[in-house]
Structure formats: C-alpha cells, structure tokens
Tab-separated table of C-alpha atoms and ligand atoms in Angstrom:
chain	number	residue	atom	x	y	z
A	464	MET	CA	101.166	94.105	230.287
A	465	THR	CA	98.720	91.195	230.216
A	466	THR	CA	95.483	92.859	229.212
A	467	GLY	CA	93.562	92.662	225.944
A	468	LYS	CA	95.465	91.042	223.135
A	469	PHE	CA	98.416	89.933	225.252
A	470	THR	CA	96.823	87.336	227.463
A	471	ASP	CA	98.314	83.901	227.905
A	472	SER	CA	95.883	81.392	229.361
A	473	PHE	CA	96.552	77.942	230.827
A	474	ARG	CA	95.064	76.540	227.647
A	475	HIS	CA	97.542	78.460	225.503
A	476	LYS	CA	100.413	77.389	227.752
A	477	GLY	CA	99.272	73.768	227.513
A	478	LEU	CA	99.042	73.898	223.732
A	479	ARG	CA	102.490	75.477	223.609
A	480	LYS	CA	103.992	72.729	225.745
A	481	LYS	CA	102.595	70.191	223.298
A	482	LEU	CA	103.984	72.113	220.343
A	483	VAL	CA	107.430	72.230	221.939
A	484	GLU	CA	107.195	68.479	222.571
A	485	ALA	CA	106.341	67.937	218.873
A	486	VAL	CA	109.283	70.063	217.750
A	487	LYS	CA	111.547	68.086	220.097
A	488	GLN	CA	110.264	64.802	218.644
A	489	LYS	CA	111.221	66.103	215.200
A	490	GLY	CA	114.840	66.421	216.321
A	491	ILE	CA	115.402	69.796	217.988
A	492	THR	CA	117.787	69.331	220.929
A	493	ASP	CA	118.972	72.866	221.849
A	494	ILE	CA	117.355	73.453	225.244
A	495	GLY	CA	117.679	77.220	224.873
A	496	VAL	CA	115.608	77.071	221.692
A	497	LEU	CA	112.978	74.810	223.261
A	498	ALA	CA	112.724	77.022	226.374
A	499	ALA	CA	112.279	80.155	224.261
A	500	MET	CA	109.532	78.506	222.209
A	501	GLU	CA	107.774	77.521	225.392
A	502	ALA	CA	108.057	81.076	226.731
A	503	VAL	CA	106.959	83.128	223.699
A	504	PRO	CA	103.175	83.077	223.144
A	505	ARG	CA	102.950	82.377	219.400
A	506	HIS	CA	99.251	83.321	219.384
A	507	TRP	CA	100.207	86.955	220.016
A	508	PHE	CA	101.581	87.039	216.480
A	509	PHE	CA	98.274	85.963	214.945
A	510	ASP	CA	95.208	88.024	214.177
A	511	SER	CA	92.607	87.293	216.841
A	512	GLY	CA	90.331	85.321	214.485
A	513	PHE	CA	93.014	82.701	213.915
A	514	LEU	CA	94.236	81.969	217.428
A	515	GLU	CA	93.387	78.276	217.212
A	516	PHE	CA	96.002	77.839	214.470
A	517	ALA	CA	98.833	79.293	216.550
A	518	TYR	CA	99.904	76.013	218.157
A	519	GLU	CA	99.904	73.757	215.132
A	520	ASP	CA	103.312	73.006	213.654
A	521	LYS	CA	102.415	74.840	210.446
A	522	ALA	CA	103.206	78.059	208.619
A	523	PHE	CA	100.288	80.520	208.515
A	524	PRO	CA	99.395	83.617	206.420
A	525	ILE	CA	100.150	86.956	208.114
A	526	GLY	CA	98.995	89.260	205.283
A	527	ALA	CA	100.828	90.909	202.375
A	528	GLY	CA	101.259	87.431	200.847
A	529	GLN	CA	103.663	86.393	203.632
A	530	THR	CA	103.625	83.694	206.310
A	531	ILE	CA	104.807	83.201	209.874
A	532	SER	CA	107.278	80.314	209.479
A	533	GLN	CA	106.409	76.825	210.707
A	534	PRO	CA	107.493	76.382	214.360
A	535	PHE	CA	109.815	73.491	213.430
A	536	THR	CA	111.514	75.709	210.849
A	537	VAL	CA	111.939	78.524	213.389
A	538	ALA	CA	113.415	76.011	215.843
A	539	PHE	CA	115.706	74.476	213.200
A	540	GLN	CA	117.085	77.818	211.999
A	541	THR	CA	117.525	79.038	215.571
A	542	GLN	CA	119.344	75.852	216.565
A	543	LEU	CA	121.715	76.264	213.606
A	544	MET	CA	122.521	79.771	214.848
A	545	GLN	CA	123.974	78.510	218.165
A	546	VAL	CA	122.739	81.653	219.897
A	547	ARG	CA	124.695	82.908	222.906
A	548	LYS	CA	123.341	85.434	225.381
A	549	GLY	CA	124.318	88.948	224.269
A	550	ASP	CA	124.814	87.987	220.609
A	551	LYS	CA	124.086	90.792	218.169
A	552	ILE	CA	121.790	89.294	215.576
A	553	LEU	CA	120.411	90.562	212.266
A	554	GLU	CA	117.181	89.066	210.948
A	555	VAL	CA	116.119	89.594	207.328
A	556	GLY	CA	112.323	89.299	207.052
A	557	THR	CA	110.640	90.504	210.255
A	558	GLY	CA	107.198	89.319	209.120
A	559	SER	CA	105.107	88.796	212.258
A	560	GLY	CA	108.097	89.344	214.565
A	561	TYR	CA	107.863	85.839	216.046
A	562	GLN	CA	111.348	84.644	215.061
A	563	ALA	CA	112.839	87.925	216.286
A	564	SER	CA	111.029	87.494	219.632
A	565	ILE	CA	112.425	83.969	220.043
A	566	LEU	CA	115.936	85.397	219.593
A	567	PHE	CA	115.215	88.238	222.041
A	568	GLN	CA	113.904	85.695	224.542
A	569	MET	CA	117.256	83.881	224.251
A	570	GLY	CA	119.061	87.035	225.347
A	571	ALA	CA	120.157	88.335	221.945
A	572	LYS	CA	120.246	91.942	220.769
A	573	VAL	CA	118.019	91.738	217.732
A	574	PHE	CA	117.941	93.943	214.633
A	575	SER	CA	115.281	92.997	212.077
A	576	VAL	CA	114.669	94.282	208.545
A	577	GLU	CA	111.389	94.021	206.605
A	578	ARG	CA	110.677	95.258	203.087
A	579	GLN	CA	106.843	95.227	203.206
A	580	ARG	CA	105.651	98.455	204.749
A	581	THR	CA	102.436	97.015	206.246
A	582	LEU	CA	104.257	94.174	208.013
A	583	TYR	CA	107.033	96.481	209.182
A	584	THR	CA	104.517	98.940	210.675
A	585	LYS	CA	102.516	96.205	212.371
A	586	ALA	CA	105.578	94.574	213.953
A	587	LYS	CA	107.069	97.903	214.984
A	588	GLU	CA	103.910	98.658	217.005
A	589	MET	CA	103.204	95.193	218.323
A	590	LEU	CA	106.658	94.089	219.511
A	591	PRO	CA	107.224	96.754	222.195
A	592	GLU	CA	103.616	96.378	223.407
A	593	ALA	CA	104.283	92.676	223.902
A	594	GLY	CA	107.548	93.397	225.725
A	595	TYR	CA	109.965	92.360	222.966
A	596	ARG	CA	112.661	95.014	222.564
A	597	ILE	CA	113.691	94.516	218.967
A	598	ARG	CA	115.101	97.170	216.668
A	599	THR	CA	112.971	97.055	213.532
A	600	PHE	CA	113.901	98.599	210.175
A	601	PHE	CA	112.045	99.183	206.926
A	602	GLY	CA	114.375	98.320	204.084
A	603	ASP	CA	115.939	95.795	201.773
A	604	GLY	CA	117.525	92.864	203.556
A	605	TYR	CA	119.784	92.064	200.601
A	606	LYS	CA	121.896	94.963	201.798
A	607	GLY	CA	121.973	93.881	205.436
A	608	LEU	CA	122.314	96.719	207.921
A	609	PRO	CA	125.766	98.226	207.314
A	610	ALA	CA	125.289	101.002	209.887
A	611	PHE	CA	124.992	98.399	212.673
A	612	ALA	CA	127.372	95.720	211.356
A	613	PRO	CA	129.178	93.508	212.164
A	614	PHE	CA	126.861	90.847	213.601
A	615	ASP	CA	127.498	87.624	215.515
A	616	ARG	CA	124.667	85.932	213.676
A	617	ILE	CA	122.504	86.691	210.648
A	618	ILE	CA	119.277	84.848	209.815
A	619	VAL	CA	117.318	85.128	206.572
A	620	THR	CA	113.702	83.979	206.853
A	621	ALA	CA	112.761	84.087	203.144
A	622	GLY	CA	114.028	81.886	200.298
A	623	ALA	CA	117.066	83.587	198.760
A	624	PRO	CA	118.070	83.126	195.098
A	625	PHE	CA	121.744	83.377	196.155
A	626	ILE	CA	123.841	84.215	199.232
A	627	PRO	CA	124.085	88.029	199.301
A	628	GLU	CA	127.693	89.106	199.714
A	629	ALA	CA	126.598	92.108	201.770
A	630	LEU	CA	125.390	89.652	204.435
A	631	THR	CA	128.524	87.495	204.685
A	632	ALA	CA	130.563	90.726	204.720
A	633	GLN	CA	128.630	91.850	207.825
A	634	LEU	CA	129.529	88.742	209.881
A	635	LYS	CA	132.061	88.997	212.704
A	636	PRO	CA	134.904	86.455	212.716
A	637	GLY	CA	133.305	83.265	214.058
A	638	GLY	CA	129.922	84.602	212.924
A	639	ILE	CA	127.242	82.427	211.338
A	640	LEU	CA	124.728	83.219	208.561
A	641	VAL	CA	121.684	80.922	208.337
A	642	ILE	CA	119.914	81.234	204.998
A	643	PRO	CA	117.518	79.088	202.937
A	644	VAL	CA	118.895	79.108	199.376
A	645	ASP	CA	116.700	78.458	196.322
A	646	LYS	CA	117.070	75.232	194.421
A	647	GLU	CA	114.308	74.541	191.893
A	648	ASP	CA	111.036	74.888	193.827
A	649	TYR	CA	112.435	74.384	197.331
A	650	GLN	CA	115.217	75.798	199.482
A	651	VAL	CA	118.308	74.209	200.959
A	652	MET	CA	118.971	75.376	204.508
A	653	THR	CA	122.509	76.689	204.388
A	654	THR	CA	124.976	78.020	206.946
A	655	VAL	CA	127.973	80.175	206.136
A	656	THR	CA	130.536	80.522	208.924
A	657	ARG	CA	133.157	83.250	208.828
A	658	GLU	CA	136.288	81.578	210.141
A	659	ASP	CA	138.809	83.471	212.245
A	660	ASP	CA	141.201	83.610	209.262
A	661	GLY	CA	138.515	85.404	207.222
A	662	SER	CA	137.624	82.428	205.019
A	663	PHE	CA	134.029	81.177	204.730
A	664	THR	CA	132.740	77.645	205.303
A	665	THR	CA	129.401	76.728	203.719
A	666	ARG	CA	127.317	73.778	204.911
A	667	GLN	CA	123.911	72.408	203.859
A	668	HIS	CA	121.244	71.149	206.256
A	669	GLY	CA	118.313	69.742	204.290
A	670	VAL	CA	115.317	70.960	202.385
A	671	PHE	CA	112.666	73.503	203.455
A	672	ARG	CA	110.005	75.700	201.866
A	673	PHE	CA	109.910	79.477	202.308
A	674	VAL	CA	108.174	82.454	200.739
A	675	PRO	CA	110.633	84.113	198.322
A	676	MET	CA	113.057	86.849	199.249
A	677	LEU	CA	111.980	89.714	197.040
A	678	GLY	CA	113.356	92.549	194.950
A	679	ASP	CA	115.923	95.141	195.767
A	680	LYS	CA	113.289	97.797	196.455
A	681	ALA	CA	111.404	98.118	199.722
A	682	HIS	CA	107.663	98.002	198.930
A	683	ASP	CA	104.669	99.770	200.435
B	504	SAH	N1	110.526	85.775	210.365
B	504	SAH	C1	109.129	85.905	210.025
B	504	SAH	C2	108.775	85.074	208.805
B	504	SAH	C3	108.458	85.992	207.712
B	504	SAH	S1	108.246	85.327	206.084
B	504	SAH	C4	108.236	85.550	211.197
B	504	SAH	O1	108.742	85.103	212.225
B	504	SAH	O2	107.025	85.772	211.107
B	504	SAH	C5	109.544	86.212	205.243
B	504	SAH	C6	109.503	87.701	205.352
B	504	SAH	O3	110.615	88.207	204.602
B	504	SAH	C7	108.252	88.377	204.779
B	504	SAH	O4	107.681	89.197	205.739
B	504	SAH	C8	108.801	89.174	203.589
B	504	SAH	O5	108.089	90.377	203.352
B	504	SAH	C9	110.231	89.429	204.016
B	504	SAH	N2	111.167	89.734	202.932
B	504	SAH	C10	111.219	89.219	201.680
B	504	SAH	N3	112.233	89.757	200.975
B	504	SAH	C11	112.850	90.643	201.803
B	504	SAH	C12	113.971	91.539	201.648
B	504	SAH	N4	114.636	91.620	200.494
B	504	SAH	N5	114.323	92.309	202.722
B	504	SAH	C13	113.650	92.238	203.905
B	504	SAH	N6	112.575	91.414	204.091
B	504	SAH	C14	112.178	90.641	203.062
C-alpha cells in the first residue's frame, strides 16, 4: 500500500541514499545492511510533523521517553549480527519498529518485545500496514521469549545494566547476542557468541549511548 502515510517520494529516496552513503563512510561494510537501510523508508517510523529529521544520522524521540536509534547505531548492531536469510531473530526494545523492519528486510523472521504499552500498540498497528511482518510482543525483554526460543540472533536496543542470562540461554549453538552494556554513563557494544561446545565468547566493540533498559515489569 502506498497511500497516505506510507508514501516514498524521490526526495525521500534521495535523502536515504545520502544517509546510507554517510553510514558507509563511518565504516559500515556489510552490503546486506546497507541495502536494507536504503530500502526501508525511515520516515515511516516518524510522526508526520518530524519527517525532515528522518534522514539525519541522529537518534530522535518517539514518545514515552524513548528514541529511534541513530542510523549508524542500527547499522553497526545489525552488522555485528551477521544476519543470514531465514535467521530467527529476537529484538528487545521494539520502539518505533525501525530496527525490526531492517532485519525483516534482510530476510529474517523477527520477534520483537517492548515493555511500554503505548509503543507496543503503535508498532503492532503500524508494522503490518507498512508491509513488515514482525511478531510483536508486550512484555519484559529481560526474560527473552522462552516460548519461541532458541534464536539464531538476539539484539537488545536499550542500554543493559548486565547481560541477562535468560537471553544467552535462548541462543542456538553458533548464535550471537548483540547488547549495549552499561559502563558509567555510556554503553559498551558487546557480542556474546554461543560456541558449538556450549561455551560463550564475549567481545567488545566500542562505546555508544542508548536509553536505559528498564525494570522487570512491563509498563502501561
Ligand atoms: N529498536 C528501537 C529503538 C528503541 S529504544 C527502534 O528501532 O526504534 C529502546 C526501546 O527499548 C524503548 O522502546 C524501550 O521502551 C524498550 N525497553 C526498555 N527496557 C525494556 C525491557 N526490559 N523489555 C523490552 N523493551 C524494553
């Protein structure tokens, strides 16, 4: 459907090309990631009054005190995930649904959990209208999604005070968790790989800033 809210003009496409070029300049090399960012209209995830901000490489408020992550951060986390077509992926922190849509665009089966009721409801309505078939859940991402585990990949899109064991436990052998872990007032981008022998390998990938991962209770 390309009426109303879900239009994608030449201008938008042009701005998106530029954004992808900027992200590439900053070091993103995975062509699957770059192609998905060029394909998914980021302005669809913004309220209509703020469309002009959609193609800047910046985070932006999406309501309920949350933000849509900066495009470079989305690209960086997605690149770390080494997404393969058909991968079953869990996202913690649906927010606007943009990151989930990038993963869907790359051919993944995406499950996404959000603990803020308003954001969950908004994404649950908007994503299918926009053509992104993502399974959305209202709940606490600290627990993962045991009913649908295990996953090939898990991505956390909020700053986590620690690496929740429930998440590493829900990785398949060879699976990768990408999670920004709190350190003072910033986060260290961290990957945890579940090796075939069941052991875990943790690696760090530089400093980022995220909104905090919150509480163990889903909020209205
Ligand atoms: N991936 C989002 C970015 C969202 S910002 C996007 O593409 O727009 C982080 C999100 O994580 C917020 O929406 C916040 O409400 C959510 N969040 C924080 N703690 C959470 C938790 N424990 N479980 C699930 N979601 C959580």
